[in-house]
Amino acid sequence: MSNLIHGGDLVSAAQRYGIPVEDWLDLSTGINPAAYPVPQIDAALFQRLPYQSQAFSDAVANYYGGEGLACNGTQQAIELLPKLSSERLVGEQITYPVLLPDCGYQEHRYSWQQAGAALKFYCANDHQQAVAQINQQLAKAEPCHLLLINPNNPTGLQFSPEQVFSWAEQMTEGSYLIVDEAFIDLCPEQSLLNDYDRFQQLGNLIVLRSFGKFFGLAGIRLGFVFAEPRLLNRLKTELGAWAVNGPAQAVAIDALNNQCWQQQARQQIAANAEVTQALWQPLFDRVGAELLCSRGLFLSARLESEIAEKIYQFLAERGVLIRLVRGEELGRSVQGISTEQSASICLLRSGLIDATEENQCKKLEMVISELLLTLE
Ligand SMILES: Cc1ncc(COP(=O)(O)O)c(C=O)c1O
């Protein structure tokens, strides 16, 4: 794994700010704060080797709409896929270039770089610009993989399934279209897997689904890859035996089959997103922050780096952890802004408050009010 900065690192924050881990309000991730209630787990599942059970495969097929390869979180697949897609192309280890969002989950960029691929970027802050840049690349009809994070973390950029299928149809032989759908569970009808037949027919699509975000259980490390059988088999060989442990399978069977919880969770997440935005808005208004995305499991706002750093620091000193996406991480093509200027722009990303936890709301409200007073 890389040394890239990720959200949710409360241990480091606790050390840095001298505040015990349990006293933090962690808004630095896009993980559902109202997690799926973990069921009682049969002790035998800790004792036996975790061969994949039929009940697990059935639950996966029912929830996602097709047969996926389970791994320890999609992070594991993100690390392996660039190496595998490079081998497939030619006898030698030649990797095609890849077109990536200029701002997105950084591990993608890192893995392709490690695999020796030439990196190209499209703008992840503006839908029209992104579509134009991707179309331009496809029009060249040269081998090039395409990576979409749909919806994008942290900018919220999202493409329709029709658009993505149409791009997959235009791609040259040997190029893959990888779609990271880590945050699609809130609108499952927007997943490519919803039209599983078309997905399968195309053969050059790879879909990644993360279990941890929507179900709020990132700690069990579970994710799924959907792709053509040959690539899946090679990935399976790389993952080795017993890729997913028994307790994780048991929790996933329960959660994936529980449609009632899933429906309620979608409503609760929408309500939590509204509350979270309402708590942030007075500060955003005051500092002139532009809200980029507010639906889903996080909200992102664009603002000047100097004030963003001040906000980050003020909150962290009071036990509230958020995530800043700074300078080069933010990408080269923030719309309408030159490269030099983009260094002075930051994205502030906040995870969701659990509105049923009154002290969480109060804590954020209080810290933001206090901060507003200092800005008078
Ligand atoms: C867009 C995106 N994809 C994939 C991942 C990896 O998630 P996991 O390994 O838990 O499936 C993350 C984690 O933050 C992410 O933001």
Short mmCIF file of C-alpha atoms and ligand atoms in Angstrom, two decimals:
data_model
loop_
_atom_site.label_atom_id
_atom_site.label_comp_id
_atom_site.label_asym_id
_atom_site.label_seq_id
_atom_site.Cartn_x
_atom_site.Cartn_y
_atom_site.Cartn_z
CA MET A 1 0.00 0.00 0.00
CA SER A 2 1.04 3.60 -0.60
CA ASN A 3 1.84 6.30 1.96
CA LEU A 4 -1.07 8.40 0.75
CA ILE A 5 -3.20 10.24 3.29
CA HIS A 6 -6.59 8.68 4.00
CA GLY A 7 -9.52 9.65 6.19
CA GLY A 8 -10.35 7.90 9.44
CA ASP A 9 -6.84 7.88 10.91
CA LEU A 10 -7.95 8.70 14.45
CA VAL A 11 -4.87 7.13 16.03
CA SER A 12 -2.54 9.64 14.34
CA ALA A 13 -4.95 12.52 15.05
CA ALA A 14 -5.14 11.51 18.73
CA GLN A 15 -1.36 11.58 18.99
CA ARG A 16 -0.98 14.83 17.12
CA TYR A 17 -3.63 16.77 19.05
CA GLY A 18 -3.41 15.01 22.43
CA ILE A 19 -7.10 14.02 22.40
CA PRO A 20 -8.04 10.38 23.16
CA VAL A 21 -9.38 8.39 20.18
CA GLU A 22 -12.81 7.90 21.79
CA ASP A 23 -13.35 11.67 22.19
CA TRP A 24 -13.17 12.48 18.47
CA LEU A 25 -16.04 13.21 16.15
CA ASP A 26 -14.71 11.61 12.98
CA LEU A 27 -16.00 13.34 9.86
CA SER A 28 -12.93 12.50 7.80
CA THR A 29 -14.37 9.52 5.88
CA GLY A 30 -17.30 8.71 3.60
CA ILE A 31 -18.39 5.76 5.71
CA ASN A 32 -22.02 5.53 6.87
CA PRO A 33 -21.97 6.60 10.55
CA ALA A 34 -25.13 4.54 11.27
CA ALA A 35 -23.54 1.18 10.57
CA TYR A 36 -25.32 -2.10 9.96
CA PRO A 37 -25.85 -3.78 13.35
CA VAL A 38 -23.40 -6.66 13.42
CA PRO A 39 -25.21 -9.94 14.14
CA GLN A 40 -24.12 -12.56 16.64
CA ILE A 41 -21.38 -14.63 14.97
CA ASP A 42 -21.10 -18.39 15.38
CA ALA A 43 -17.78 -19.13 17.14
CA ALA A 44 -17.13 -21.93 14.62
CA LEU A 45 -16.62 -19.27 11.94
CA PHE A 46 -13.51 -18.12 13.78
CA GLN A 47 -12.24 -21.71 13.98
CA ARG A 48 -12.89 -23.11 10.49
CA LEU A 49 -11.05 -22.19 7.31
CA PRO A 50 -13.21 -19.68 5.45
CA TYR A 51 -14.22 -21.54 2.28
CA GLN A 52 -16.73 -19.40 0.47
CA SER A 53 -20.22 -20.59 1.39
CA GLN A 54 -23.12 -20.93 -1.04
CA ALA A 55 -25.14 -18.60 1.20
CA PHE A 56 -22.46 -15.93 0.73
CA SER A 57 -22.36 -16.33 -3.08
CA ASP A 58 -26.19 -16.21 -3.21
CA ALA A 59 -26.36 -13.06 -1.06
CA VAL A 60 -23.75 -11.37 -3.29
CA ALA A 61 -25.57 -12.33 -6.50
CA ASN A 62 -28.92 -11.15 -5.07
CA TYR A 63 -27.66 -7.79 -3.87
CA TYR A 64 -25.28 -6.87 -6.71
CA GLY A 65 -27.11 -8.60 -9.54
CA GLY A 66 -24.29 -10.91 -10.65
CA GLU A 67 -21.38 -13.07 -9.67
CA GLY A 68 -18.55 -11.03 -8.13
CA LEU A 69 -15.11 -11.91 -6.86
CA ALA A 70 -14.79 -11.08 -3.17
CA CYS A 71 -11.61 -9.43 -1.87
CA ASN A 72 -10.36 -7.61 1.23
CA GLY A 73 -11.94 -4.32 0.26
CA THR A 74 -11.75 -2.89 -3.24
CA GLN A 75 -8.41 -1.37 -2.23
CA GLN A 76 -6.88 -4.80 -2.80
CA ALA A 77 -8.25 -4.94 -6.35
CA ILE A 78 -7.21 -1.33 -7.02
CA GLU A 79 -3.63 -2.37 -6.24
CA LEU A 80 -3.72 -5.51 -8.41
CA LEU A 81 -5.72 -4.52 -11.48
CA PRO A 82 -3.14 -2.31 -13.22
CA LYS A 83 -0.55 -5.11 -13.08
CA LEU A 84 -3.01 -7.68 -14.43
CA SER A 85 -4.35 -5.54 -17.23
CA SER A 86 -0.81 -4.79 -18.35
CA GLU A 87 0.15 -8.47 -18.67
CA ARG A 88 -2.93 -9.24 -20.67
CA LEU A 89 -2.10 -6.89 -23.48
CA VAL A 90 1.05 -8.15 -25.10
CA GLY A 91 3.63 -10.85 -24.43
CA GLU A 92 5.92 -8.33 -22.79
CA GLN A 93 5.14 -6.23 -19.76
CA ILE A 94 3.72 -3.26 -21.61
CA THR A 95 1.03 -1.20 -19.96
CA TYR A 96 -1.35 0.95 -21.94
CA PRO A 97 -1.84 4.51 -20.76
CA VAL A 98 -4.76 5.22 -18.47
CA LEU A 99 -7.13 8.18 -18.38
CA LEU A 100 -7.96 9.06 -14.77
CA PRO A 101 -9.97 11.73 -12.94
CA ASP A 102 -7.59 14.55 -11.99
CA CYS A 103 -9.07 14.53 -8.52
CA GLY A 104 -10.31 11.30 -6.97
CA TYR A 105 -9.43 8.42 -4.68
CA GLN A 106 -5.65 8.72 -4.99
CA GLU A 107 -4.86 5.00 -4.72
CA HIS A 108 -5.97 4.51 -8.34
CA ARG A 109 -3.44 6.97 -9.66
CA TYR A 110 -0.72 5.50 -7.43
CA SER A 111 -1.34 1.89 -8.55
CA TRP A 112 -1.28 2.75 -12.25
CA GLN A 113 1.88 4.75 -11.76
CA GLN A 114 3.48 1.78 -9.97
CA ALA A 115 2.52 -0.47 -12.90
CA GLY A 116 4.40 1.88 -15.24
CA ALA A 117 1.36 3.25 -17.09
CA ALA A 118 1.46 6.70 -18.65
CA LEU A 119 -1.13 8.80 -16.81
CA LYS A 120 -3.60 11.11 -18.52
CA PHE A 121 -6.25 13.10 -16.71
CA TYR A 122 -9.75 14.44 -17.22
CA CYS A 123 -11.39 17.15 -15.15
CA ALA A 124 -13.34 15.73 -12.22
CA ASN A 125 -14.91 19.02 -11.21
CA ASP A 126 -17.01 19.74 -14.25
CA HIS A 127 -19.30 17.24 -15.99
CA GLN A 128 -19.28 18.87 -19.40
CA GLN A 129 -15.52 19.25 -19.46
CA ALA A 130 -15.01 15.65 -18.29
CA VAL A 131 -17.30 14.25 -21.00
CA ALA A 132 -15.56 16.32 -23.68
CA GLN A 133 -12.09 15.21 -22.56
CA ILE A 134 -13.05 11.53 -22.39
CA ASN A 135 -14.72 11.73 -25.83
CA GLN A 136 -11.60 13.39 -27.21
CA GLN A 137 -9.42 10.54 -25.96
CA LEU A 138 -11.75 7.87 -27.33
CA ALA A 139 -11.88 9.60 -30.71
CA LYS A 140 -8.15 8.93 -31.09
CA ALA A 141 -8.98 5.21 -31.23
CA GLU A 142 -5.72 4.29 -29.53
CA PRO A 143 -5.30 1.78 -26.68
CA CYS A 144 -5.95 3.49 -23.36
CA HIS A 145 -7.70 2.31 -20.22
CA LEU A 146 -10.31 4.57 -18.66
CA LEU A 147 -11.01 4.88 -14.96
CA LEU A 148 -14.23 6.37 -13.60
CA ILE A 149 -15.11 6.83 -9.95
CA ASN A 150 -18.87 6.94 -10.13
CA PRO A 151 -19.89 8.97 -8.18
CA ASN A 152 -16.52 10.57 -7.66
CA ASN A 153 -14.97 10.94 -4.24
CA PRO A 154 -14.54 13.84 -3.42
CA THR A 155 -16.07 15.94 -6.22
CA GLY A 156 -19.39 14.10 -6.65
CA LEU A 157 -19.04 13.97 -10.47
CA GLN A 158 -21.38 11.26 -11.78
CA PHE A 159 -22.07 9.76 -15.21
CA SER A 160 -25.24 7.94 -16.28
CA PRO A 161 -25.04 4.19 -16.98
CA GLU A 162 -26.00 4.94 -20.61
CA GLN A 163 -23.01 7.27 -20.96
CA VAL A 164 -20.63 4.71 -19.44
CA PHE A 165 -21.91 1.83 -21.59
CA SER A 166 -21.54 4.00 -24.67
CA TRP A 167 -17.89 4.74 -23.78
CA ALA A 168 -17.23 1.03 -23.19
CA GLU A 169 -18.57 0.32 -26.70
CA GLN A 170 -16.17 2.82 -28.23
CA MET A 171 -13.00 1.58 -26.57
CA THR A 172 -10.27 -0.11 -28.57
CA GLU A 173 -9.48 -3.82 -28.17
CA GLY A 174 -7.47 -4.57 -25.03
CA SER A 175 -8.49 -1.38 -23.19
CA TYR A 176 -10.52 -1.71 -20.01
CA LEU A 177 -13.10 0.67 -18.61
CA ILE A 178 -12.86 0.43 -14.83
CA VAL A 179 -15.75 1.84 -12.84
CA ASP A 180 -15.23 2.30 -9.12
CA GLU A 181 -18.77 2.30 -7.71
CA ALA A 182 -17.74 2.56 -4.05
CA PHE A 183 -20.52 5.08 -3.35
CA ILE A 184 -23.26 3.86 -5.73
CA ASP A 185 -25.28 1.92 -3.13
CA LEU A 186 -27.36 5.02 -2.38
CA CYS A 187 -28.74 4.92 -5.94
CA PRO A 188 -28.30 1.27 -6.98
CA GLU A 189 -30.34 1.83 -10.14
CA GLN A 190 -27.37 3.87 -11.38
CA SER A 191 -24.97 0.93 -11.14
CA LEU A 192 -23.81 -0.71 -14.37
CA LEU A 193 -24.63 -4.04 -12.73
CA ASN A 194 -28.28 -3.07 -12.87
CA ASP A 195 -28.13 -4.05 -16.57
CA TYR A 196 -26.04 -7.13 -15.94
CA ASP A 197 -26.57 -8.64 -19.41
CA ARG A 198 -25.24 -5.56 -21.17
CA PHE A 199 -22.36 -5.38 -18.71
CA GLN A 200 -21.42 -8.99 -19.45
CA GLN A 201 -21.80 -8.68 -23.21
CA LEU A 202 -19.34 -5.81 -23.39
CA GLY A 203 -16.52 -7.79 -21.80
CA ASN A 204 -14.22 -4.79 -21.26
CA LEU A 205 -15.92 -3.41 -18.16
CA ILE A 206 -14.63 -3.86 -14.63
CA VAL A 207 -16.89 -2.76 -11.77
CA LEU A 208 -15.66 -2.36 -8.19
CA ARG A 209 -18.16 -2.41 -5.33
CA SER A 210 -17.12 -1.56 -1.80
CA PHE A 211 -19.05 -3.16 1.06
CA GLY A 212 -17.66 -0.92 3.79
CA LYS A 213 -19.09 2.47 2.84
CA PHE A 214 -22.88 2.04 2.65
CA PHE A 215 -23.05 -0.65 5.33
CA GLY A 216 -20.68 1.38 7.52
CA LEU A 217 -18.44 -1.63 8.12
CA ALA A 218 -15.14 -0.67 6.49
CA GLY A 219 -13.25 -2.54 9.20
CA ILE A 220 -14.23 -6.00 8.00
CA ARG A 221 -12.42 -5.29 4.70
CA LEU A 222 -14.76 -6.55 2.03
CA GLY A 223 -15.22 -5.57 -1.58
CA PHE A 224 -16.20 -7.13 -4.90
CA VAL A 225 -14.91 -7.13 -8.45
CA PHE A 226 -17.15 -7.80 -11.46
CA ALA A 227 -15.40 -8.45 -14.76
CA GLU A 228 -15.00 -10.91 -17.63
CA PRO A 229 -14.22 -14.46 -16.36
CA ARG A 230 -10.62 -14.59 -17.62
CA LEU A 231 -9.58 -11.45 -15.74
CA LEU A 232 -11.50 -12.56 -12.66
CA ASN A 233 -9.66 -15.88 -12.67
CA ARG A 234 -6.29 -14.16 -12.82
CA LEU A 235 -7.31 -11.85 -10.02
CA LYS A 236 -8.50 -14.84 -8.00
CA THR A 237 -5.08 -16.49 -8.41
CA GLU A 238 -3.39 -13.29 -7.21
CA LEU A 239 -5.66 -13.06 -4.17
CA GLY A 240 -4.75 -16.59 -3.09
CA ALA A 241 -6.71 -18.95 -0.87
CA TRP A 242 -9.34 -17.82 1.69
CA ALA A 243 -9.41 -14.21 0.57
CA VAL A 244 -12.35 -13.28 2.81
CA ASN A 245 -12.53 -14.45 6.41
CA GLY A 246 -15.51 -16.39 7.83
CA PRO A 247 -16.89 -13.73 10.21
CA ALA A 248 -16.84 -11.15 7.38
CA GLN A 249 -18.80 -13.55 5.17
CA ALA A 250 -21.37 -14.08 7.94
CA VAL A 251 -21.89 -10.34 8.48
CA ALA A 252 -22.14 -9.77 4.72
CA ILE A 253 -24.76 -12.52 4.25
CA ASP A 254 -26.92 -10.89 6.92
CA ALA A 255 -26.45 -7.33 5.64
CA LEU A 256 -26.77 -8.05 1.90
CA ASN A 257 -30.02 -9.97 2.45
CA ASN A 258 -31.56 -7.36 4.72
CA GLN A 259 -33.51 -5.22 2.25
CA CYS A 260 -35.53 -3.59 4.99
CA TRP A 261 -32.38 -2.17 6.65
CA GLN A 262 -31.02 -1.09 3.25
CA GLN A 263 -34.18 0.87 2.45
CA GLN A 264 -34.21 2.58 5.84
CA ALA A 265 -30.48 3.30 5.59
CA ARG A 266 -30.95 5.15 2.29
CA GLN A 267 -33.59 7.38 3.90
CA GLN A 268 -31.50 7.88 7.00
CA ILE A 269 -28.41 8.78 4.96
CA ALA A 270 -30.42 11.38 3.02
CA ALA A 271 -31.68 12.85 6.32
CA ASN A 272 -28.17 12.81 7.80
CA ALA A 273 -26.78 14.54 4.71
CA GLU A 274 -29.36 17.30 5.10
CA VAL A 275 -28.54 17.82 8.79
CA THR A 276 -24.80 17.79 8.08
CA GLN A 277 -25.14 20.39 5.35
CA ALA A 278 -27.33 22.61 7.54
CA LEU A 279 -24.66 22.54 10.25
CA TRP A 280 -21.87 23.51 7.85
CA GLN A 281 -23.76 26.08 5.76
CA PRO A 282 -23.32 29.15 8.05
CA LEU A 283 -19.56 28.65 7.93
CA PHE A 284 -19.52 28.00 4.18
CA ASP A 285 -21.57 31.19 3.65
CA ARG A 286 -19.22 33.19 5.82
CA VAL A 287 -15.99 32.08 4.12
CA GLY A 288 -17.40 31.96 0.58
CA ALA A 289 -17.03 28.19 0.20
CA GLU A 290 -18.71 26.67 -2.84
CA LEU A 291 -20.59 23.46 -2.18
CA LEU A 292 -19.59 20.89 -4.83
CA CYS A 293 -21.57 17.92 -3.61
CA SER A 294 -23.91 17.37 -0.72
CA ARG A 295 -25.84 14.18 -1.49
CA GLY A 296 -24.50 10.82 -0.48
CA LEU A 297 -22.09 9.85 2.24
CA PHE A 298 -20.03 13.06 2.32
CA LEU A 299 -20.20 16.68 1.35
CA SER A 300 -17.42 18.65 -0.33
CA ALA A 301 -16.90 22.37 -0.59
CA ARG A 302 -14.27 24.36 -2.45
CA LEU A 303 -12.58 27.22 -0.64
CA GLU A 304 -9.29 29.05 -0.28
CA SER A 305 -6.48 26.94 1.15
CA GLU A 306 -5.55 29.43 3.84
CA ILE A 307 -8.99 29.49 5.39
CA ALA A 308 -9.45 25.73 4.85
CA GLU A 309 -6.26 25.06 6.85
CA LYS A 310 -7.49 27.36 9.59
CA ILE A 311 -10.83 25.54 9.78
CA TYR A 312 -9.12 22.14 9.80
CA GLN A 313 -6.81 23.17 12.63
CA PHE A 314 -9.52 24.84 14.71
CA LEU A 315 -11.77 21.78 14.48
CA ALA A 316 -8.99 19.27 15.12
CA GLU A 317 -7.88 21.09 18.27
CA ARG A 318 -11.45 20.56 19.52
CA GLY A 319 -11.69 16.90 18.52
CA VAL A 320 -13.48 17.14 15.17
CA LEU A 321 -11.64 15.51 12.28
CA ILE A 322 -12.40 16.44 8.69
CA ARG A 323 -10.49 15.81 5.47
CA LEU A 324 -8.81 18.44 3.33
CA VAL A 325 -7.97 17.64 -0.27
CA ARG A 326 -5.08 19.96 -0.97
CA GLY A 327 -3.09 21.33 -3.91
CA GLU A 328 -1.80 18.62 -6.23
CA GLU A 329 -4.25 16.05 -4.89
CA LEU A 330 -6.97 18.35 -6.12
CA GLY A 331 -5.82 17.99 -9.69
CA ARG A 332 -4.54 20.13 -12.44
CA SER A 333 -7.74 21.38 -13.95
CA VAL A 334 -9.99 22.89 -11.35
CA GLN A 335 -12.40 24.55 -13.68
CA GLY A 336 -11.45 28.03 -14.76
CA ILE A 337 -8.41 28.15 -12.51
CA SER A 338 -4.77 28.04 -13.57
CA THR A 339 -2.27 25.54 -12.14
CA GLU A 340 -0.65 28.19 -9.91
CA GLN A 341 -3.99 29.35 -8.60
CA SER A 342 -5.16 25.78 -7.94
CA ALA A 343 -2.52 25.46 -5.19
CA SER A 344 -4.41 28.14 -3.29
CA ILE A 345 -7.69 26.21 -3.54
CA CYS A 346 -8.67 23.32 -1.27
CA LEU A 347 -11.57 20.93 -0.93
CA LEU A 348 -13.05 20.46 2.49
CA ARG A 349 -14.73 17.06 2.72
CA SER A 350 -16.96 16.18 5.63
CA GLY A 351 -18.49 12.81 6.36
CA LEU A 352 -22.02 12.62 7.72
CA ILE A 353 -23.23 13.33 11.20
CA ASP A 354 -25.50 10.65 12.66
CA ALA A 355 -28.47 12.94 13.39
CA THR A 356 -29.89 10.48 15.92
CA GLU A 357 -26.79 11.08 18.08
CA GLU A 358 -27.63 14.40 19.69
CA ASN A 359 -24.17 15.02 21.13
CA GLN A 360 -22.58 14.67 17.68
CA CYS A 361 -24.82 17.39 16.26
CA LYS A 362 -24.28 19.59 19.31
CA LYS A 363 -20.51 19.15 19.17
CA LEU A 364 -20.25 20.18 15.53
CA GLU A 365 -22.72 23.03 15.98
CA MET A 366 -20.80 24.37 18.98
CA VAL A 367 -17.38 24.16 17.35
CA ILE A 368 -18.64 25.86 14.19
CA SER A 369 -20.33 28.66 16.22
CA GLU A 370 -17.12 29.17 18.15
CA LEU A 371 -15.15 29.31 14.91
CA LEU A 372 -17.61 31.82 13.43
CA LEU A 373 -16.99 34.12 16.40
CA THR A 374 -13.27 34.12 15.68
CA LEU A 375 -14.01 35.18 12.09
CA GLU A 376 -15.99 38.28 13.15
C1 LIG B 1 -13.65 5.88 -4.32
C2 LIG B 1 -13.09 4.83 -3.43
N1 LIG B 1 -12.86 3.61 -3.93
C3 LIG B 1 -12.38 2.61 -3.18
C4 LIG B 1 -12.05 2.82 -1.86
C5 LIG B 1 -11.51 1.66 -1.06
O1 LIG B 1 -12.49 1.17 -0.20
P1 LIG B 1 -12.52 -0.33 0.34
O2 LIG B 1 -11.16 -0.90 0.18
O3 LIG B 1 -12.94 -0.22 1.75
O4 LIG B 1 -13.53 -1.07 -0.50
C6 LIG B 1 -12.26 4.08 -1.28
C7 LIG B 1 -11.93 4.33 0.13
O5 LIG B 1 -12.04 5.39 0.66
C8 LIG B 1 -12.79 5.10 -2.09
O6 LIG B 1 -13.03 6.34 -1.61
#
